[in-house]
Every structure is written in structure tokens, then in C-alpha cells.
N, CA and C of each residue as an Amber inpcrd file, in Angstrom:
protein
   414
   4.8930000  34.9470000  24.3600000   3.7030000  35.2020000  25.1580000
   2.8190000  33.9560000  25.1590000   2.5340000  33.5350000  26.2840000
   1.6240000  32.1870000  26.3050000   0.1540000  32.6560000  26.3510000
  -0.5750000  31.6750000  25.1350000  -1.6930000  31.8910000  25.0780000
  -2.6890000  31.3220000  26.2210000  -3.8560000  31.8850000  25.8750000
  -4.3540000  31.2070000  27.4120000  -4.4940000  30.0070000  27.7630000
  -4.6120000  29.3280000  26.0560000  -4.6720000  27.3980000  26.4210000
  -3.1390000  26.9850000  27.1540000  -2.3820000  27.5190000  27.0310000
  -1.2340000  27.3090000  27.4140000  -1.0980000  27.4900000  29.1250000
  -2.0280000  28.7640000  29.9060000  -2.5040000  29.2060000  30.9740000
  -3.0440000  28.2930000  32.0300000  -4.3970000  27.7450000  30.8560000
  -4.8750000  26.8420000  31.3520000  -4.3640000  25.3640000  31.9450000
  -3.3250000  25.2240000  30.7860000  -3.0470000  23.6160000  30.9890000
  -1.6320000  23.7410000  31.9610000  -0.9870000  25.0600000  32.1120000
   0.1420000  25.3730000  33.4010000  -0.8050000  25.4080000  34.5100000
  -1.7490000  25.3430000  34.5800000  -2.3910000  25.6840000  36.1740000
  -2.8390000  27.3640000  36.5420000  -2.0280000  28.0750000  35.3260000
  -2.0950000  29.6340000  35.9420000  -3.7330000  30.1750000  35.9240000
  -4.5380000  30.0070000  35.3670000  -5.7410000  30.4600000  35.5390000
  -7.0720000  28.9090000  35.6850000  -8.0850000  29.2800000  35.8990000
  -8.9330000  27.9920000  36.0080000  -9.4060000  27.6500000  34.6550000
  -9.4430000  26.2030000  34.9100000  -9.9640000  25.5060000  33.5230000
 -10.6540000  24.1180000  34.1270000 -11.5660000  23.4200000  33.1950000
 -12.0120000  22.5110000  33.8220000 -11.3480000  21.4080000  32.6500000
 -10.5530000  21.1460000  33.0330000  -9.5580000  19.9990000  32.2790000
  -9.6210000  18.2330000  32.5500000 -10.3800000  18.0990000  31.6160000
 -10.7740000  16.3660000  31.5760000  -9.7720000  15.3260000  30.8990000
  -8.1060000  16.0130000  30.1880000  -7.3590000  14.8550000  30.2600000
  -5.7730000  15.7530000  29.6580000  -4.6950000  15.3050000  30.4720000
  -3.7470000  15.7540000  29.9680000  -2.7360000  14.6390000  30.7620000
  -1.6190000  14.9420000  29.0460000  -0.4330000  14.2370000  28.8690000
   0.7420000  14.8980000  28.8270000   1.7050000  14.3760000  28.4670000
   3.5760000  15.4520000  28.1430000   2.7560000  16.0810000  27.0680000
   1.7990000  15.8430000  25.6590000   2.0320000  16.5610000  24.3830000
   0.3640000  17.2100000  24.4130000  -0.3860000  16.3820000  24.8190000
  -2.1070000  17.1160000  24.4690000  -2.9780000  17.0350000  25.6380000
  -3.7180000  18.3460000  25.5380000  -4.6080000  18.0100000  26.5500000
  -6.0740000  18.5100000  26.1890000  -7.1710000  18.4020000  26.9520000
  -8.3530000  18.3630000  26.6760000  -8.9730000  19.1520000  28.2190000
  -9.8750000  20.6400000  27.6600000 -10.6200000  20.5290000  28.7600000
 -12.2140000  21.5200000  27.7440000 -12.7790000  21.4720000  28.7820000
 -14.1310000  22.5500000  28.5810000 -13.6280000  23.7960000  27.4350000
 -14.6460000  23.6750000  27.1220000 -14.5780000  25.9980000  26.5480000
 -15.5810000  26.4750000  27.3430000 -15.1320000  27.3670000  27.4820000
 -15.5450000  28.5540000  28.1420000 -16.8540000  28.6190000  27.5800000
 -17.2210000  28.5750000  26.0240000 -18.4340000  28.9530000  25.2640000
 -18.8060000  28.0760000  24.9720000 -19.2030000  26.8790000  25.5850000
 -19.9370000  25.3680000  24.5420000 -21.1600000  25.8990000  24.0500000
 -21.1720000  24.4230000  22.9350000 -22.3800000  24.7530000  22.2910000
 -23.3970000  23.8600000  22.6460000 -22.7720000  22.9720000  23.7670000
 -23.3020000  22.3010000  24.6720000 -22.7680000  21.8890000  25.6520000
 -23.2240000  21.6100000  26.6020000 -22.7560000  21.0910000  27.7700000
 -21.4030000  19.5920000  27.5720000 -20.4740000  19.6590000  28.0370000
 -19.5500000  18.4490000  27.6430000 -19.2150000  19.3750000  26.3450000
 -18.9790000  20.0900000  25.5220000 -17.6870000  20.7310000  24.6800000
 -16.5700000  20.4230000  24.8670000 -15.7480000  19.9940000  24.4290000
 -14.5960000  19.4720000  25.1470000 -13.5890000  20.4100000  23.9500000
 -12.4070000  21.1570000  24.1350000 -11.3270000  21.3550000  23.2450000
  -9.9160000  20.4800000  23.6220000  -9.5760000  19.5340000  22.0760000
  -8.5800000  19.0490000  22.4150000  -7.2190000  19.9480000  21.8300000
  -6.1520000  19.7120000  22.2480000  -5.0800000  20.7000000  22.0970000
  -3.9120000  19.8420000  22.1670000  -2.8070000  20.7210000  21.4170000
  -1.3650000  20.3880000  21.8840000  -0.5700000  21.1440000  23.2430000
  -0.0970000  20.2160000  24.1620000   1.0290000  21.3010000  25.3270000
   1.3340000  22.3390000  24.8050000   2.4090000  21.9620000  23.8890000
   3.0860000  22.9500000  22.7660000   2.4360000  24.0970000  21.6860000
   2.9370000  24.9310000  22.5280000   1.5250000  25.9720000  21.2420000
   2.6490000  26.0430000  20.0560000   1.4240000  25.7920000  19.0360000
   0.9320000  25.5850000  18.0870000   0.0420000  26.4220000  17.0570000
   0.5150000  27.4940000  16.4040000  -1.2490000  27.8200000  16.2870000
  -2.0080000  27.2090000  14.9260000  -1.2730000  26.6990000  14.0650000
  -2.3500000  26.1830000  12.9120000  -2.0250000  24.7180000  13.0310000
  -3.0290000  24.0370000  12.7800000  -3.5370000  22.6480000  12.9860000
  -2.3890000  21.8020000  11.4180000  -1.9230000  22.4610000  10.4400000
  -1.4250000  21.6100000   9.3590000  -0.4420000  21.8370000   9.9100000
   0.4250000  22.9010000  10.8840000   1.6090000  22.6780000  11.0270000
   1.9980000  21.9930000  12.5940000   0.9590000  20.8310000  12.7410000
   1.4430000  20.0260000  14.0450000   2.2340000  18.8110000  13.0950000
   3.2530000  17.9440000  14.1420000   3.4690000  16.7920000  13.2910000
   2.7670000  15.6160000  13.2890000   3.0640000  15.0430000  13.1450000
   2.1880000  14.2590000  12.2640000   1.7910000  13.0750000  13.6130000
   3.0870000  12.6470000  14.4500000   3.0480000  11.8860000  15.1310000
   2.0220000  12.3110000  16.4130000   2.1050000  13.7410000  16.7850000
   1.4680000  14.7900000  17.3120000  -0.3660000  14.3540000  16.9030000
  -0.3960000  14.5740000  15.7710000  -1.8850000  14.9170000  15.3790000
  -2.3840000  13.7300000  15.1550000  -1.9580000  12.5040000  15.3360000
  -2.5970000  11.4320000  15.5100000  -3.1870000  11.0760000  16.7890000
  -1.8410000  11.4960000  18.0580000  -2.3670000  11.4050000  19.1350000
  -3.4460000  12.2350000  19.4350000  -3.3780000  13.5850000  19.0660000
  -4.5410000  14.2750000  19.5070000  -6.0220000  13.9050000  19.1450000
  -5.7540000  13.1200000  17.8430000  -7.0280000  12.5170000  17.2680000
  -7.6730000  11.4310000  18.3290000  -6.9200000  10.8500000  18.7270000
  -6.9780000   9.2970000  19.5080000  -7.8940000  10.1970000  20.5890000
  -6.9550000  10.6530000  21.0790000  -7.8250000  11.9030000  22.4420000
  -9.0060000  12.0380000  21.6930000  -9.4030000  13.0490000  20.9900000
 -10.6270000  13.1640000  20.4180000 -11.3210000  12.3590000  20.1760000
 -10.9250000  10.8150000  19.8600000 -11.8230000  10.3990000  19.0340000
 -12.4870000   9.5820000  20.9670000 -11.7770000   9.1430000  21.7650000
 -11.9570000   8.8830000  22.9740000 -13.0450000   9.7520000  23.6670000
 -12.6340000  11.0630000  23.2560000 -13.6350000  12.0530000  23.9940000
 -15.1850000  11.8100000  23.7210000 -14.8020000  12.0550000  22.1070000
 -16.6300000  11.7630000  21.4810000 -16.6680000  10.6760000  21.8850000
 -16.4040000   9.5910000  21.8170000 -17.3420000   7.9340000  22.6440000
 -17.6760000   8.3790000  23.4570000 -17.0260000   9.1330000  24.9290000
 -17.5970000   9.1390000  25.9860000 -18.6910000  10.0300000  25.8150000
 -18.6000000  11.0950000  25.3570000 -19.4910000  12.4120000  24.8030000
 -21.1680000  11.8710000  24.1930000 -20.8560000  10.9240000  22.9330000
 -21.8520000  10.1690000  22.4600000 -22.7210000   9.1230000  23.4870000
 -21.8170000   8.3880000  24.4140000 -22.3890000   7.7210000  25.2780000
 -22.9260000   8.3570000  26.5700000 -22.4350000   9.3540000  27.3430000
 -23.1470000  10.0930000  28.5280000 -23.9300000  11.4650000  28.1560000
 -23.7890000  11.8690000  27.4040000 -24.3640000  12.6510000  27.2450000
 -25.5730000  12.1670000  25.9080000 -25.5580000  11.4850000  25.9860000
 -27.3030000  10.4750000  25.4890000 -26.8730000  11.8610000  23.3410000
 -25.7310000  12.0390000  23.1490000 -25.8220000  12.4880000  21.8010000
 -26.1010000  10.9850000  20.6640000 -26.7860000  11.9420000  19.6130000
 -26.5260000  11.0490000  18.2690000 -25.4010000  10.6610000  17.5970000
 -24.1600000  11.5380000  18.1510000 -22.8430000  11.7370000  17.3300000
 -22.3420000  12.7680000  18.3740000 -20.8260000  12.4070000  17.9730000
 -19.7500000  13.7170000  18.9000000 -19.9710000  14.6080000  17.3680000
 -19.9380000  16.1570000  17.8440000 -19.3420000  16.7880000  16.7030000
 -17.5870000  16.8400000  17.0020000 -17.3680000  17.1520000  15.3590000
 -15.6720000  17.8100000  15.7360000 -14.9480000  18.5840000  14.3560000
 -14.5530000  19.7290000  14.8900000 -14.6910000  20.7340000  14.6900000
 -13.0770000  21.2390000  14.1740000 -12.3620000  21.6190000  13.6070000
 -11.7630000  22.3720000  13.9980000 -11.5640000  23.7760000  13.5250000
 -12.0620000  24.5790000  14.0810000 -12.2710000  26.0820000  13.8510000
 -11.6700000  27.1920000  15.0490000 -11.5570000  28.4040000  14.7560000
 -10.9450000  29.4750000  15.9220000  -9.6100000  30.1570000  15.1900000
 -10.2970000  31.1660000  15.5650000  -8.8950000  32.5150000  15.1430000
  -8.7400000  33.2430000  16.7420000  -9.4280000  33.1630000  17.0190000
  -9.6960000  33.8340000  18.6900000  -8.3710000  33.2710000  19.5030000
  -7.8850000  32.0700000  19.1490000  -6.7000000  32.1780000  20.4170000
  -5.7760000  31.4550000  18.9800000  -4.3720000  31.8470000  19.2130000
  -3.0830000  31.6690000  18.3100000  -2.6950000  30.1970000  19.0340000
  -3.5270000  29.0790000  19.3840000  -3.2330000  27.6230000  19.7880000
  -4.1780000  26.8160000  18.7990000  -3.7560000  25.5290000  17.9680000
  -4.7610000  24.5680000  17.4900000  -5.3640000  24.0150000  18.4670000
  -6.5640000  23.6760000  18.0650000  -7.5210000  22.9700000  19.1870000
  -8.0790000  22.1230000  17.8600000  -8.5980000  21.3040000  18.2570000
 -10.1830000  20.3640000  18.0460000 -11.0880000  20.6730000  18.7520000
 -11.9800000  21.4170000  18.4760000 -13.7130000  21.2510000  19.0820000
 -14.2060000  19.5790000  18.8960000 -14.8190000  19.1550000  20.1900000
 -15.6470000  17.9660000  19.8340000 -16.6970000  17.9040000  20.7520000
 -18.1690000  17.7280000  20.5960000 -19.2690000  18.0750000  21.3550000
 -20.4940000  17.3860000  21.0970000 -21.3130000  17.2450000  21.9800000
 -22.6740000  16.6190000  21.3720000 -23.5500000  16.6980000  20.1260000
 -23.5900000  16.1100000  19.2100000 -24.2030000  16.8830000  18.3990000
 -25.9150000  15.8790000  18.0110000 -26.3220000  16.4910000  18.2870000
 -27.7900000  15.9530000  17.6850000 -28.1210000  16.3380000  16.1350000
 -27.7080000  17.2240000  15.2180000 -28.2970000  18.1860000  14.4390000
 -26.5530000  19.1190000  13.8820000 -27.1920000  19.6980000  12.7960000
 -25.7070000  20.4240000  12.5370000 -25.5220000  21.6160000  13.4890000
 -26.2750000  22.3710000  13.7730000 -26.0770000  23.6800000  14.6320000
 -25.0270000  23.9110000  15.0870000 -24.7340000  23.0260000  15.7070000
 -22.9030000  22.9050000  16.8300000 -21.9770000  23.5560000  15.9760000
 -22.0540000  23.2470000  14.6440000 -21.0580000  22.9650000  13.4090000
 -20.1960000  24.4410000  13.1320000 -21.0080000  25.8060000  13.7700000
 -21.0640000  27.0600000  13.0690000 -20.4920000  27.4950000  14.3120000
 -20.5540000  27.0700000  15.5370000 -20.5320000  27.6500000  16.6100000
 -21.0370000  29.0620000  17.2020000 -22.2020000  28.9630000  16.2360000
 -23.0550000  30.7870000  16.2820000 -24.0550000  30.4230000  17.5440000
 -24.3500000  29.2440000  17.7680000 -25.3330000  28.4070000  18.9330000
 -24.6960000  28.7280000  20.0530000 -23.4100000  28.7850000  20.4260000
 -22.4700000  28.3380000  21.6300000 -23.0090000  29.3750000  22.4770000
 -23.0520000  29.2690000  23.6350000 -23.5410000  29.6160000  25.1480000
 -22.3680000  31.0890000  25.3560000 -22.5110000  32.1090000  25.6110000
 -21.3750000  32.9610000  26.0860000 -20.9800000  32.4880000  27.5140000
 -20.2600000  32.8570000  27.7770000 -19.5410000  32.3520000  29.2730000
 -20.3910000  33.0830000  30.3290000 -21.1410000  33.9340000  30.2750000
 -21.9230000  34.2150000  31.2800000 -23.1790000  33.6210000  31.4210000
 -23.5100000  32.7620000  29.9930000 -24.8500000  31.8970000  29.5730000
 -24.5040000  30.6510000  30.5880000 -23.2100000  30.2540000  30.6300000
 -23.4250000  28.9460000  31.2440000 -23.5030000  28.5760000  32.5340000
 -24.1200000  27.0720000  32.8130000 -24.1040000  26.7830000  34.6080000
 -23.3040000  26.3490000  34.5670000 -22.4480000  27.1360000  35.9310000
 -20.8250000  26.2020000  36.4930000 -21.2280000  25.1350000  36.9150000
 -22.3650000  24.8560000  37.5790000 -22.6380000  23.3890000  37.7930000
 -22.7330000  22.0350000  37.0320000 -23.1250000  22.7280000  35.7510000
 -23.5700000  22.0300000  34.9440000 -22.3920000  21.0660000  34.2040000
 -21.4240000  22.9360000  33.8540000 -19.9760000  22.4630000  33.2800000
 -19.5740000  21.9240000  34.0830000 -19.3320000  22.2960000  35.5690000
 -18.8750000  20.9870000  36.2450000 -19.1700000  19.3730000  36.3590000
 -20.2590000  19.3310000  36.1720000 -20.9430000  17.9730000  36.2840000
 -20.3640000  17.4740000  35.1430000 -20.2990000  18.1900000  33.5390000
 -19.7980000  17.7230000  32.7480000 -18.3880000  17.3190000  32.0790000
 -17.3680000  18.2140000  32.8830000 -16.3640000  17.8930000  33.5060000
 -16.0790000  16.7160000  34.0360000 -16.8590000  16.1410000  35.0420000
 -16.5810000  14.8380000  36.0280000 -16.9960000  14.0540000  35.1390000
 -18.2040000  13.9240000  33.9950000 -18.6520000  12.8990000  33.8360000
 -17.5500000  12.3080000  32.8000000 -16.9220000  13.6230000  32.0360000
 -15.8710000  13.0030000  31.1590000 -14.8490000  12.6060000  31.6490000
 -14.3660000  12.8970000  32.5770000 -12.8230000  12.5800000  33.1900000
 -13.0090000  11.1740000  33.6700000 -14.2200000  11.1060000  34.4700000
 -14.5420000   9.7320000  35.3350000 -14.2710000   8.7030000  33.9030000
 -15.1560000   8.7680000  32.6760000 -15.5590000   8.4920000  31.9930000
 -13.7160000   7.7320000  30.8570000 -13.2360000   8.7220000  30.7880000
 -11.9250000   8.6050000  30.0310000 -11.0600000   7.6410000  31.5670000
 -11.4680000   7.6970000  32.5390000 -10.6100000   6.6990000  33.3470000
 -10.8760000   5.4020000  33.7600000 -12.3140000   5.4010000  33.2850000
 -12.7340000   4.1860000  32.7760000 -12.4280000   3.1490000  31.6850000
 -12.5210000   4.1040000  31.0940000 -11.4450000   3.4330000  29.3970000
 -10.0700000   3.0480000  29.8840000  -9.1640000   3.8360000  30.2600000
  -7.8180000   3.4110000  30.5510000  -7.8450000   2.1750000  31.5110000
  -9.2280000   2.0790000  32.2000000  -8.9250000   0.9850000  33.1830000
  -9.2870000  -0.5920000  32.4020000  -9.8180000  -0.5350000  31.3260000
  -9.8740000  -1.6960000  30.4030000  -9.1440000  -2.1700000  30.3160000
């Protein structure tokens, strides 16, 4: 049974997805705890984070650690947070997000999906994708 990150990154339901490869990809949550939340992931579900390999969880780091620069730099944060927490879906992720302050950290702050502006997530969407294709163009 494919979980929904798995949904998402086939195309079968909507996601606002700011970077994908053959092994990891990265888009929005549904629940940020701020605007630009980004979850990074493996293609391959996965569900606990010690049992990715190794070659795997470096790349996903690289992703992450790419995300927060852009995260830290457009979105005017003090620091990316990053996270990795969730029992809610049977896929590893990385949370990584603005963080000014610890709050982010607990994810008890995070926005419910009816809290948030699609505009907003959208805007924050573009700014990361634009943002990560900037980097590659270095």
C-alpha cells in the first residue's frame, strides 16, 4: 500500500513539490509550522530514518541541508530548523523550516491544513524551487 508521500511524489494526488530526483524528494506539508516547511524524503518508502542506507541518507541530507540555505536566506529566518519526527505516515521524512526560536521544534505550533493560505504556500513553493535552481545553475 503506498503511503501518501509516495502519492504525492507519483503525481496521484496534489503536492507542492520543490525538488525531486530517482531516490529523494522534497515538497511542502500540508501542516507547516511556517510558511516554506519543506519535508525531505526518500522515492522509496522507507518508514524509519536508521533503516535508510547510508549512501541514501547522505543525499537526502545534501537536499536538506540546500533547502535550509535557501529557507534561511528567503525567508529572512535566523536558522533552518530540522527535524526529524512523525508516526502519522509509515515514510521517513526530514522536517526543515524557518526557525527563529525553538517552537517549530515540537511541531504543536504547525498551522492545520485548513489554517493555511494556498497562496502563501504557493508563493513559498516558487520561492524554493526558483531558489534550489539557482544553486544548480552555479
Amino acid at each position: 500500500m503506498s503511503t501518501v508521500f509516495s502519492k504525492i511524489i507519483a503525481g496521484e494526488i496534489p503536492g507542492r513539490i520543490v525538488y525531486q530526483d530517482d531516490t529523494v524528494a522534497a515538497f511542502l506539508t500540508i501542516e507547516p509550522v511556517a510558511y516554506g516547511h519543506t519535508l525531505v524524503v526518500p522515492v522509496e518508502e522507507i518508514d524509519k530514518w536508521t533503516d535508510i542506507p547510508a549512501e541514501l541518507w547522505s543525499h537526502m541530507n545534501e537536499v536538506a541541508q540546500n533547502i535550509g540555505a535557501v529557507i534561511v536566506e528567503k525567508f529572512n529566518a535566523e536558522r533552518a530548523g530540522y527535524l526529524i519526527a512523525g508516526f502519522e505516515v509509515p515514510h521517513a521524512h526530514i522536517h526543515v523550516f524557518p526557525a527563529n526560536d525553538m517552537s517549530g521544534y515540537t511541531l504543536s505550533t504547525a498551522m492545520r491544513h485548513d489554517e493555511t493560505d494556498a497562496e502563501k504556500m504557493d508563493a513559498a513553493a516558487d520561492t524554493i524551487r526558483e531558489a534550489l535552481r539557482a544553486q544548480e545553475a552555479k
